[in-house]
Coordinates of C-alpha atoms in Angstrom, one line a residue:
X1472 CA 105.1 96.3 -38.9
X1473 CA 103.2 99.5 -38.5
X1474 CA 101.9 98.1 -34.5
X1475 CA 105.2 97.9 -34.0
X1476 CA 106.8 101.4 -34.7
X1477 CA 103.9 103.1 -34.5
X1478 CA 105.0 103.9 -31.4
X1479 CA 108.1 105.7 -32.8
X1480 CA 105.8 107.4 -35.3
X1481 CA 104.0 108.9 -32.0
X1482 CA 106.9 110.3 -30.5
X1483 CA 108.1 111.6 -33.7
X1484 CA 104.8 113.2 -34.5
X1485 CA 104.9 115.3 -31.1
X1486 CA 108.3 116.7 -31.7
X1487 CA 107.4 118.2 -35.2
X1488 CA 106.3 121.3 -36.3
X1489 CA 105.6 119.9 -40.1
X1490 CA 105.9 116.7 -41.7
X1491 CA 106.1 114.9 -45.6
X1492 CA 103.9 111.7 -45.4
X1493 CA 105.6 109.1 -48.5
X1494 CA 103.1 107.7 -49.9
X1495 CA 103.9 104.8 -52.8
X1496 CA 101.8 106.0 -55.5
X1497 CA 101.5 102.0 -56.7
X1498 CA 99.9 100.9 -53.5
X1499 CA 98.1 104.2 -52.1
X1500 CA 97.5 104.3 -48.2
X1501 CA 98.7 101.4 -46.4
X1502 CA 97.8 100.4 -43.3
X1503 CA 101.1 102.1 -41.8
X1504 CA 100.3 105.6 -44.0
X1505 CA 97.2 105.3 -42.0
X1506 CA 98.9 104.9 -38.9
X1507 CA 100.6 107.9 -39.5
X1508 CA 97.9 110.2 -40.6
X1509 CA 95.8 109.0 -37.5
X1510 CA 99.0 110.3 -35.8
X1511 CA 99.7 113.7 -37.5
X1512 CA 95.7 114.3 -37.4
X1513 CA 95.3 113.7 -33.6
X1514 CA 98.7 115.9 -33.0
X1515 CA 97.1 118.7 -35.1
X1516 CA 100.6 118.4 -37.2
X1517 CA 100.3 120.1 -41.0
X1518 CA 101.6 118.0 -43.8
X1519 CA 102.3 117.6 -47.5
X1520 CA 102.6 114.3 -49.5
X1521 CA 105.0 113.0 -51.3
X1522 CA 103.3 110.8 -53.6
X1523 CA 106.3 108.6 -54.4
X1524 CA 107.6 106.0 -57.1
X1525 CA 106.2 108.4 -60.1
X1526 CA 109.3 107.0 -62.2
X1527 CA 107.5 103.5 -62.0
X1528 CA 104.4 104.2 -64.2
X1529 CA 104.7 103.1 -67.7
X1530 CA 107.1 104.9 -70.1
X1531 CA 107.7 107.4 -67.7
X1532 CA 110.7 110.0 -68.8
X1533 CA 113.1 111.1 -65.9
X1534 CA 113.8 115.0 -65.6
X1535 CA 114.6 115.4 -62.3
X1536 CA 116.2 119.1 -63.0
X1537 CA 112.6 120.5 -63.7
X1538 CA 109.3 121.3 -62.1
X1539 CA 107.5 118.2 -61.6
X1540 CA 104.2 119.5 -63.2
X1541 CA 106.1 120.2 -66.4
X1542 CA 107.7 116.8 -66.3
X1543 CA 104.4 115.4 -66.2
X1544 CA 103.3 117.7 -68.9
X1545 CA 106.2 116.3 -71.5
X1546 CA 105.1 112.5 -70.6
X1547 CA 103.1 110.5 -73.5
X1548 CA 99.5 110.3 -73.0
X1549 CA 99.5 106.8 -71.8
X1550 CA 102.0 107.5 -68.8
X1551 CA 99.5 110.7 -68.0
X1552 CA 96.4 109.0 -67.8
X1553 CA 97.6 106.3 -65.5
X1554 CA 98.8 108.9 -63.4
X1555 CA 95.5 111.0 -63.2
X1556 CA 93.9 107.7 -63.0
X1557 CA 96.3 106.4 -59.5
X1558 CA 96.5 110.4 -58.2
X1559 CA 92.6 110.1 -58.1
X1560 CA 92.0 106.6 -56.5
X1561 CA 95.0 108.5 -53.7
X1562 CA 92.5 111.6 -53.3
X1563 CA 89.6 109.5 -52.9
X1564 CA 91.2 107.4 -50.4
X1565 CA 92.9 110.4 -48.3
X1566 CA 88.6 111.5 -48.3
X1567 CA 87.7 108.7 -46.6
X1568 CA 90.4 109.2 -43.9
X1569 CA 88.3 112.6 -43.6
X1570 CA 90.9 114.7 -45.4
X1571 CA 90.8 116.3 -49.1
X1572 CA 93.5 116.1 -51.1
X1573 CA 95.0 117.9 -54.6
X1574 CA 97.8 118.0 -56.6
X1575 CA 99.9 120.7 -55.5
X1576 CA 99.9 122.7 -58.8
X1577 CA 96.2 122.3 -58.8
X1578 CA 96.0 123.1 -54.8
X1579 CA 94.7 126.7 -54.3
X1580 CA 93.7 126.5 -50.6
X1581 CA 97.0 124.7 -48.7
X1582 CA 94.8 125.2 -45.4
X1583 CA 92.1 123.1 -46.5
X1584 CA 93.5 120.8 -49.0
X1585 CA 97.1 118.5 -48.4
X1586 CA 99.1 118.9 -50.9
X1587 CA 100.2 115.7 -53.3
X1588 CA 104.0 116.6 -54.6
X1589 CA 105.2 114.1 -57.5
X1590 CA 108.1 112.3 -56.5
X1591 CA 110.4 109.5 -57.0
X1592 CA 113.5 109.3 -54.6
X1593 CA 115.3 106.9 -57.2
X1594 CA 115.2 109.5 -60.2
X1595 CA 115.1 112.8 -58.3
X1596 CA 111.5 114.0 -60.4
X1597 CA 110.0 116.6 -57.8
X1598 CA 112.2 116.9 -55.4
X1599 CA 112.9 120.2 -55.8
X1600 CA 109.4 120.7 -56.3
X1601 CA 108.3 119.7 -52.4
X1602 CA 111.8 121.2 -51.0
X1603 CA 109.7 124.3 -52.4
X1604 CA 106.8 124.0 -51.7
X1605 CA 107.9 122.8 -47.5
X1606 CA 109.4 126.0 -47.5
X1607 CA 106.3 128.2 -48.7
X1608 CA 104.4 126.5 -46.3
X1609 CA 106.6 127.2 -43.4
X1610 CA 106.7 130.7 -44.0
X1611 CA 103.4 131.6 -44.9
X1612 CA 101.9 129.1 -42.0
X1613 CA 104.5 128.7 -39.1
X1614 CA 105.8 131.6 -38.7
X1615 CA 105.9 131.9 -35.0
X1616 CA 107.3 128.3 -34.8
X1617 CA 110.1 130.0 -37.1
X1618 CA 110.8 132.3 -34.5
X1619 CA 114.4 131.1 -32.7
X1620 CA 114.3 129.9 -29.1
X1621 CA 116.7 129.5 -27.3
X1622 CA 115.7 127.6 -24.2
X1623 CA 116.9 123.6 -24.8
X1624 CA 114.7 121.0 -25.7
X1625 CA 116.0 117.7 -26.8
X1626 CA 114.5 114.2 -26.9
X1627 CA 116.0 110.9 -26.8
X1628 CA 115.5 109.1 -29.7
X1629 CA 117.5 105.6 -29.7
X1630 CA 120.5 104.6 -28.2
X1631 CA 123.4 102.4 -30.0
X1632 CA 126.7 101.0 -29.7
X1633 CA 129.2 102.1 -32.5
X1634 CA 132.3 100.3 -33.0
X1635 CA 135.6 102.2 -31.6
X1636 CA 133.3 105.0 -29.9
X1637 CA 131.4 103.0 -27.3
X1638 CA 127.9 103.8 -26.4
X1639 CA 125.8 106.7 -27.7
X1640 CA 122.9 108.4 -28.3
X1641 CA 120.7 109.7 -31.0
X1642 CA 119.0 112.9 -29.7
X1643 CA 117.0 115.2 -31.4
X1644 CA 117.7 118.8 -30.7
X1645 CA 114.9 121.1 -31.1
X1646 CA 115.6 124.0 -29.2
X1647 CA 118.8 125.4 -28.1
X1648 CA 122.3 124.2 -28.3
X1649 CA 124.7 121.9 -27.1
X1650 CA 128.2 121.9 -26.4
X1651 CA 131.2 119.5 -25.9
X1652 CA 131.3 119.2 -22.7
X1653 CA 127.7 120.1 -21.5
X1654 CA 127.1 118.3 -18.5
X1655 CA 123.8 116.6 -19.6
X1656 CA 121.2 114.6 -17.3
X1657 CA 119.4 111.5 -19.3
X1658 CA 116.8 108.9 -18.8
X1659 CA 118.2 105.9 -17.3
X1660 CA 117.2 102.2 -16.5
X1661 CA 118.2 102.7 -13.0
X1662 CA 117.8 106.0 -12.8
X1663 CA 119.1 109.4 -14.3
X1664 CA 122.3 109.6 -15.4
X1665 CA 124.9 112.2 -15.4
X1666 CA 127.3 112.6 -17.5
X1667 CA 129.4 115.0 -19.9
X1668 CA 129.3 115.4 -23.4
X1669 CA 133.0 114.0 -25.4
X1670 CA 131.5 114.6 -28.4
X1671 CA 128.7 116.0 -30.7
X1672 CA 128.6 113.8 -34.2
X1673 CA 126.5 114.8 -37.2
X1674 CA 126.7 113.2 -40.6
X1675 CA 127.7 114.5 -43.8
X1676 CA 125.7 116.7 -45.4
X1677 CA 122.7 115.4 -47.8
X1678 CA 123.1 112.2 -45.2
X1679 CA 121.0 110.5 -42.3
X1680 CA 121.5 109.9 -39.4
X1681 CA 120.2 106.3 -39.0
X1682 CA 123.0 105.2 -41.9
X1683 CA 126.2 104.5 -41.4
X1684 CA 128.3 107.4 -42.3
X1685 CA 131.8 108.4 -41.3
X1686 CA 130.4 111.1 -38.7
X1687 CA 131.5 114.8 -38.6
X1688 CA 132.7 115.8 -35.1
X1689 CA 131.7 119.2 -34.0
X1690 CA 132.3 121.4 -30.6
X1691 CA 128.5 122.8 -30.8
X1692 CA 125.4 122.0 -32.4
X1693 CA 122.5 124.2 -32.8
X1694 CA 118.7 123.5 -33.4
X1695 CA 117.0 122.1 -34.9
X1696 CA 118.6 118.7 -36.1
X1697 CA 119.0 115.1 -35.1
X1698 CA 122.8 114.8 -33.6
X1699 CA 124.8 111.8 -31.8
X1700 CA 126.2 111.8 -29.0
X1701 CA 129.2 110.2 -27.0
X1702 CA 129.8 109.9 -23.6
X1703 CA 130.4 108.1 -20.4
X1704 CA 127.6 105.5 -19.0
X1705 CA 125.1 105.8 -22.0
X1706 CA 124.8 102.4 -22.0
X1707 CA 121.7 102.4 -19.5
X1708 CA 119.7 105.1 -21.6
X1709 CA 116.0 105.1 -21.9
X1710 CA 115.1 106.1 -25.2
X1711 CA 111.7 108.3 -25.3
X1712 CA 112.4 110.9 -23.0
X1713 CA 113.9 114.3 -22.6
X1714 CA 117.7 115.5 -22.5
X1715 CA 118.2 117.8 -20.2
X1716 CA 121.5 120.2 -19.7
X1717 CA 122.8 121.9 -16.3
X1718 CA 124.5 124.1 -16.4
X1719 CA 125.3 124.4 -12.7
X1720 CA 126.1 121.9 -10.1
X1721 CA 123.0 123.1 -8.3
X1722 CA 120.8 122.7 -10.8
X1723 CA 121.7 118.6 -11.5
X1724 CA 119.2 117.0 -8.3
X1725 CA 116.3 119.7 -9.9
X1726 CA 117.0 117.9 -12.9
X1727 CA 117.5 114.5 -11.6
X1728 CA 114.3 114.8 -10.2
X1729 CA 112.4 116.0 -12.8
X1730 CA 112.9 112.7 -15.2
X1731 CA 112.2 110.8 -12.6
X1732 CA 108.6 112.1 -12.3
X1733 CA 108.5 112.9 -16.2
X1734 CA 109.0 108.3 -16.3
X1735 CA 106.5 108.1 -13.2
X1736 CA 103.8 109.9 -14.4
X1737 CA 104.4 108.2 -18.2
X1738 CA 104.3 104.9 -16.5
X1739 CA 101.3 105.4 -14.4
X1740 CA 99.4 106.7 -17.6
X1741 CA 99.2 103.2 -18.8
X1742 CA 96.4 101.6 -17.9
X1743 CA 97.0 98.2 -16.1
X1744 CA 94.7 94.6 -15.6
X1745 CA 94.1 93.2 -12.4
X1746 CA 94.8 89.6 -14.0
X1747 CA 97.8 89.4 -17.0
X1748 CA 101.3 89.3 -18.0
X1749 CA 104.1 90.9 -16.9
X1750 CA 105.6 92.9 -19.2
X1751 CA 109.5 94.2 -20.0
X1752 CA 111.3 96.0 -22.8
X1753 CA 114.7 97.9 -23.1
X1754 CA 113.3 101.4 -23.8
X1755 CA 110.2 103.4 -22.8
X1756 CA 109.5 103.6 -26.9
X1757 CA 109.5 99.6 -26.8
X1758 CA 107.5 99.2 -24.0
X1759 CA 104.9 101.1 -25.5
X1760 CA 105.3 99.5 -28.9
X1761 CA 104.6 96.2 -27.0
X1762 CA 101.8 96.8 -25.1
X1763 CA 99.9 98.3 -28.0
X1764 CA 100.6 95.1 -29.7
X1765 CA 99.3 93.1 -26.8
X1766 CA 96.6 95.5 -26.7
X1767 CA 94.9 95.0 -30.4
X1768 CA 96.1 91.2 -29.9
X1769 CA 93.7 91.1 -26.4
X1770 CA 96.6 89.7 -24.2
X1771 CA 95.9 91.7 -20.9
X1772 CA 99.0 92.5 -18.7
X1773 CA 99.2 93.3 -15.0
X1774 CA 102.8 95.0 -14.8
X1775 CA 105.4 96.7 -16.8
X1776 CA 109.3 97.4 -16.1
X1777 CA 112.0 98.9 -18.7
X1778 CA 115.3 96.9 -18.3
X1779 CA 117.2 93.6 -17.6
X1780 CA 115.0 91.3 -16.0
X1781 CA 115.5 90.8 -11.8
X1782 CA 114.4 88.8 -9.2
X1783 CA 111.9 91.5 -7.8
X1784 CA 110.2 91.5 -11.5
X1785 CA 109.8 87.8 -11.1
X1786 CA 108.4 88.0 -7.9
X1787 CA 105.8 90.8 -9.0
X1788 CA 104.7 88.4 -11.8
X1789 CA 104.2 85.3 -9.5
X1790 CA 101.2 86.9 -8.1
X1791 CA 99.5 85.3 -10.7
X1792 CA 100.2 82.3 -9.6
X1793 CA 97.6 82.7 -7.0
X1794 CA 94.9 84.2 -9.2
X1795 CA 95.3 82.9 -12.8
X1796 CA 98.3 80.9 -13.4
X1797 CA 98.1 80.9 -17.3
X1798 CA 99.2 84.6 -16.9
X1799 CA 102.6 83.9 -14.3
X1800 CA 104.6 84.6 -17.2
X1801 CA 107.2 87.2 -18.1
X1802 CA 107.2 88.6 -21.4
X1803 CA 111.1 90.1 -22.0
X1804 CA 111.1 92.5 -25.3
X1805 CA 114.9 93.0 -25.8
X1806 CA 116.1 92.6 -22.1
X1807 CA 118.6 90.5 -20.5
X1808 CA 117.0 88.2 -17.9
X1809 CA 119.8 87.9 -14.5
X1810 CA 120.8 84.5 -13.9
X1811 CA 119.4 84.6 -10.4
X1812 CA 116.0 86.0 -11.4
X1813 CA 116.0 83.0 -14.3
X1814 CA 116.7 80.6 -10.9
X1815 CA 113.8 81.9 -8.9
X1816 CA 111.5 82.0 -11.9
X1817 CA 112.2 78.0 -12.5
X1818 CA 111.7 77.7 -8.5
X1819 CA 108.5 79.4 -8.4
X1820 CA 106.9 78.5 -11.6
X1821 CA 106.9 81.9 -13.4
X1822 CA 107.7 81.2 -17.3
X1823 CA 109.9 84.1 -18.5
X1824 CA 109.7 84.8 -22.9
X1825 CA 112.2 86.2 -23.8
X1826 CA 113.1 87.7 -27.6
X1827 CA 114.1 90.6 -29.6
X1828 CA 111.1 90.5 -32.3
X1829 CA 107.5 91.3 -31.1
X1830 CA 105.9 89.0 -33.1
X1831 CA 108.6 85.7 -32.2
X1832 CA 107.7 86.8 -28.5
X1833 CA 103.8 86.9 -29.6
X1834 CA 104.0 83.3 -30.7
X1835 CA 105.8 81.6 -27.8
X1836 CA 103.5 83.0 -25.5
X1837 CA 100.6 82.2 -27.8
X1838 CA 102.1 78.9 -27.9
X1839 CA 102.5 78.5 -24.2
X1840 CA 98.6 79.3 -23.3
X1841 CA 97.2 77.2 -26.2
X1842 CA 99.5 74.1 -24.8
X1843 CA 98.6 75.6 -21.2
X1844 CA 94.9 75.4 -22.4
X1845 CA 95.0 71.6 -23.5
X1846 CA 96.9 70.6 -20.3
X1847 CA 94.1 71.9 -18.4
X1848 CA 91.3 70.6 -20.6
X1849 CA 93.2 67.0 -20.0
X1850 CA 93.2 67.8 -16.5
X1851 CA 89.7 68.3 -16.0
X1852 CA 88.1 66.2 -18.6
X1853 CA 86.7 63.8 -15.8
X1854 CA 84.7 66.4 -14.2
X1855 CA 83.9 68.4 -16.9
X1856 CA 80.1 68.4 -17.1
X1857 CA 78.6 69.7 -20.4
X1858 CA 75.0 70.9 -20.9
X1859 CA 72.7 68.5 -22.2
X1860 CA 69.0 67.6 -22.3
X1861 CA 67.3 64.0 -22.8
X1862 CA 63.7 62.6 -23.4
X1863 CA 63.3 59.6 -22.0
X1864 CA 61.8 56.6 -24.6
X1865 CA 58.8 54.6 -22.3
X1866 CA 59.5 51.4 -24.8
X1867 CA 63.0 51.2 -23.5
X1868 CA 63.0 50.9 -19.9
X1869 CA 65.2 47.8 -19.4
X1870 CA 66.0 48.5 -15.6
X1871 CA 64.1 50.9 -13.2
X1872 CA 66.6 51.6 -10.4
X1873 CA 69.7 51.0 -8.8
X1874 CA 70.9 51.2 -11.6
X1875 CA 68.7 52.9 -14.2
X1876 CA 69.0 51.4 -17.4
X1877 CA 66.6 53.1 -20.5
X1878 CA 66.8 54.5 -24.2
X1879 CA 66.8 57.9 -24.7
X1880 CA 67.5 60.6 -27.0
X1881 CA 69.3 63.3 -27.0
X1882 CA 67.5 66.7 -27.4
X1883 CA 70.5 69.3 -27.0
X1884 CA 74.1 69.5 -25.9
X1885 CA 76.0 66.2 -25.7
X1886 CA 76.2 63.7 -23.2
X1887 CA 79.6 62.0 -21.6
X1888 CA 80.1 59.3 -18.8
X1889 CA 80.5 60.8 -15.4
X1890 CA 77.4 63.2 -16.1
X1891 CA 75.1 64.0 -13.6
X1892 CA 71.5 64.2 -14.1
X1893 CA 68.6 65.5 -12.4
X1894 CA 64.5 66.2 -13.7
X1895 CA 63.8 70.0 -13.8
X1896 CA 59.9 69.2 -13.2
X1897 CA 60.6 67.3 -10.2
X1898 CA 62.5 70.4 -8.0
X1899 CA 65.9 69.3 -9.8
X1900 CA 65.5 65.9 -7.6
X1901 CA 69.2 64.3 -9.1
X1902 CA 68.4 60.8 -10.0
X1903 CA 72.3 59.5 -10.4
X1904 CA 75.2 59.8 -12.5
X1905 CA 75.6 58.5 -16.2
X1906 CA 78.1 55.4 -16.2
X1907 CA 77.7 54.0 -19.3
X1908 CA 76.5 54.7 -23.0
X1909 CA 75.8 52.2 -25.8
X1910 CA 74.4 52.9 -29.4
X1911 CA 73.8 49.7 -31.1
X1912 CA 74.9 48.0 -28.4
X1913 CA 78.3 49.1 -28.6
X1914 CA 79.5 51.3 -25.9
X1915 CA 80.3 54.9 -26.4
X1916 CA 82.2 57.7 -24.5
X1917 CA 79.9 60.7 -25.7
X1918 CA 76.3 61.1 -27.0
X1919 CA 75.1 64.4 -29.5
X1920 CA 71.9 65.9 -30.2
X1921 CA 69.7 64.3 -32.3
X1922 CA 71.3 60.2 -31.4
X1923 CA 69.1 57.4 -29.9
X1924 CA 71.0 55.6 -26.7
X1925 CA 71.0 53.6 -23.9
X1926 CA 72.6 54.5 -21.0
X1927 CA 73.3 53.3 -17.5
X1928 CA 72.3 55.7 -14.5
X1929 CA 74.0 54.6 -11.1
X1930 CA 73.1 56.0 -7.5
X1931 CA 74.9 59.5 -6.5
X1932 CA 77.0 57.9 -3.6
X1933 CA 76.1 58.4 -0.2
X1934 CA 72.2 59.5 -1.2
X1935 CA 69.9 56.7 -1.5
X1936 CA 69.1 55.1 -5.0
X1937 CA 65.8 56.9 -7.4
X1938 CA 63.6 54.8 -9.3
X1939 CA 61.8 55.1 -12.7
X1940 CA 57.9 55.7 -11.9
X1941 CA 58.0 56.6 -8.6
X1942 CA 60.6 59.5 -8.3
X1943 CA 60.2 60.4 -12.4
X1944 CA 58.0 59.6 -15.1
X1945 CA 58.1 59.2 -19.3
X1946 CA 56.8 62.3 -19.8
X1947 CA 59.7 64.1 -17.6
X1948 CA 62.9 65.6 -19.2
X1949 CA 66.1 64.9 -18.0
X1950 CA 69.3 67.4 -17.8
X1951 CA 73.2 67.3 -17.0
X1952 CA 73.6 68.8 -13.7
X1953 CA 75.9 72.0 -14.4

């Protein structure tokens, strides 16, 4: 599912300072971890490894209260080597992502070489170990982003609805503080919304965020950690943009303002077709997941929205209707669709998807343009006219004109009833249509390279008819005219 929450992983990687990529020591890099490093490398964000699920090599003796490398020390020889052996294959994998790689312990240039820690998150072996070595890293290497600031900055991260507190939001806090009772300014569908904090929520210690826990509540919250947030009117949030706090009445239209040309300018950064889908999702973060998805899958789309689905959406995506009609079709990530814009999109002829899986969405549209396809093909089939070239055979001319009838075989392409024909070395002169095709006297709809037929050539109506040996000869080609 990496295409899907890569887009998550993007966000995330801009808001740190340092990261721990996990990295399943029984698989090595996946095409997620990849993902991620792509990510972290193109953010210029420092990281260590966690080279996880040590405790599931052969024999291998917990000890989760020492140092990792003298855990690995005490483990029989047949446990040891199939570590070396997996740790290796890791390192030469991380090298062909362009990065090298050691064991910590072995490590003696952190700036030039990621560090691998020895972990497994089920026994506890070498946690302590990269809890150490994060913290050497981040005082040897970061210390200006150690420095305190206090000037907020906050992001949006997802927004949820907990039972018996309403709406809220997960925000991480990265700067600054907040306080019960802030009056904050967030992302909205319909715009910015203002509102005051009721309460800051943090989980227990040694808990997430993203599990269900009985939360804490707390009157102020300082950086730098992920908090949750209740409040009035949340329910309209955008996920994927900044928090903002004013702290005077003055300063809330500044403010107002300022998301609103933060979503503009993110919006008009995506690079639109002038023929495609039309594209809505519930949050800015989904949106983009979406239309990277559409992207690798080479579905191109026209427009994009974030929330429910309305009747001016619908009429943005019945444009197509006028310049490609296989793309007059909404693709809803997540979203409600109003009852009145479902009306006008069964009125006008728009087809709205709607679903809250990417790939289930994927699939009925891919469903719709491969049925939309065969409609068409069914549509058409009559006046289709398909390449083809013939050599005419002088021993079978049974009938010279009006209509033609003669054996011939087919030198390339195919040949169908209804095709038009014309003789290259004769200035293209079109000698009729093909009306009938027989092999072994029995009639056939098409002819392919390399078969013997006879077929039937009748007058183009309205021109007058062409005859064998006057307007064309034996030694003339025939082709289809395209």
């Amino acid at each position: 599912l990496f295409q899907c929450h890569s887009n998550l992983r993007n966000r995330g990687s801009s808001l740190c300072d340092i990261a721990i990529l996990v990295v399943d020591i029984m698989h090595g890099l996946e095409p997620q971890t990849i993902e991620s490093i792509n990510l972290l490398k193109s953010k210029k964000c420092p990281f260590i490894v966690a080279l996880n699920k040590i405790d599931r090599l052969y024999d291998w003796k917990k000890s989760p209260d020492t140092d990792v490398a003298v855990t690995l020390k005490k483990q029989k020889k047949n446990t040891k080597d199939e570590f070396e052996e997996r740790a290796k294959a890791i390192i030469v994998e991380f090298a062909k992502q362009g990065l090298n790689a050691a064991l910590f312990y072995e490590n003696k240039d952190p700036r030039t070489f990621v560090s691998l820690v020895p972990t497994s998150a089920h026994t506890g072996d070498g946690m302590g170990s990269l809890i150490a070595l994060l913290v050497e890293l981040t005082q040897t290497m970061l210390t200006k982003r150690l420095a305190e600031c206090q000037e907020l900055r906050a992001q949006v991260m997802e927004v949820k609805a907990l039972p018996g507190m309403g709406t809220t939001i997960d925000v991480i806090l990265i700067n600054g503080c907040l306080k019960e009772g802030d009056t904050i300014i967030v992302p909205g569908v319909e715009g910015p919304i203002v509102t005051q904090i009721r309460g800051l929520l943090l989980p227990p210690p040694m808990k997430e965020l993203r599990v269900k826990n009985q939360y804490e509540k707390h009157k102020e919250v300082v950086a730098a950690q992920g908090v949750k947030i209740l409040g009035k009117d949340l329910e309209k949030t955008l996920a994927g943009l900044p928090l903002l706090v004013a702290y005077k009445d003055d300063e809330v239209p500044v403010l107002k303002d300022e998301l609103i040309h933060e979503l503009k300018q993110t919006l008009n950064a995506i690079k639109l077709e002038e023929k495609g889908v039309y594209v809505q999702a519930s949050t800015l973060g989904s949106l983009e997941a979406l239309l990277e998805f559409l992207k690798t899958s080479e579905v191109p789309y026209s427009g994009i929205n974030i929330g429910p689905v309305h009747k001016k959406d619908v009429m943005k995506a019945s444009v197509m209707l006028e310049h490609d009609p296989q793309y007059a079709v909404i693709l809803a990530f997540d979203v409600r669709i109003e009852r009145d814009a479902q009306e006008m999109a069964d009125s006008l002829g728009v087809r709205i998807f709607s679903a809250e899986i990417i790939y289930h969405l994927f699939d009925a549209f891919t469903k719709y343009r491969q049925d939309y396809k065969k409609q068409k093909q069914e549509e058409f089939k009559h006046i289709a006219v398909f390449p083809c070239k013939m050599k005419i055979l002088p021993q079978f001319i049974f009938n010279s004109r009006d209509p033609i009838v003669m054996g011939v075989v087919v030198e390339a392409g195919q040949v169908k009833q209804g095709t038009p024909m014309c003789v290259p070395s004769k200035n293209f002169v079109e000698i009729g249509i093909v009306t009938s095709i027989e092999i072994n006297h029995k009639p056939v709809e098409v002819a392919k390279k390399g078969q013997e037929v006879c077929v039937k050539i009748e007058p183009i109506p309205g021109e007058s008819p062409k005859m064998y040996g006057r307007h064309f000869e034996a030694t003339d080609i025939l082709v289809s005219k395209v």
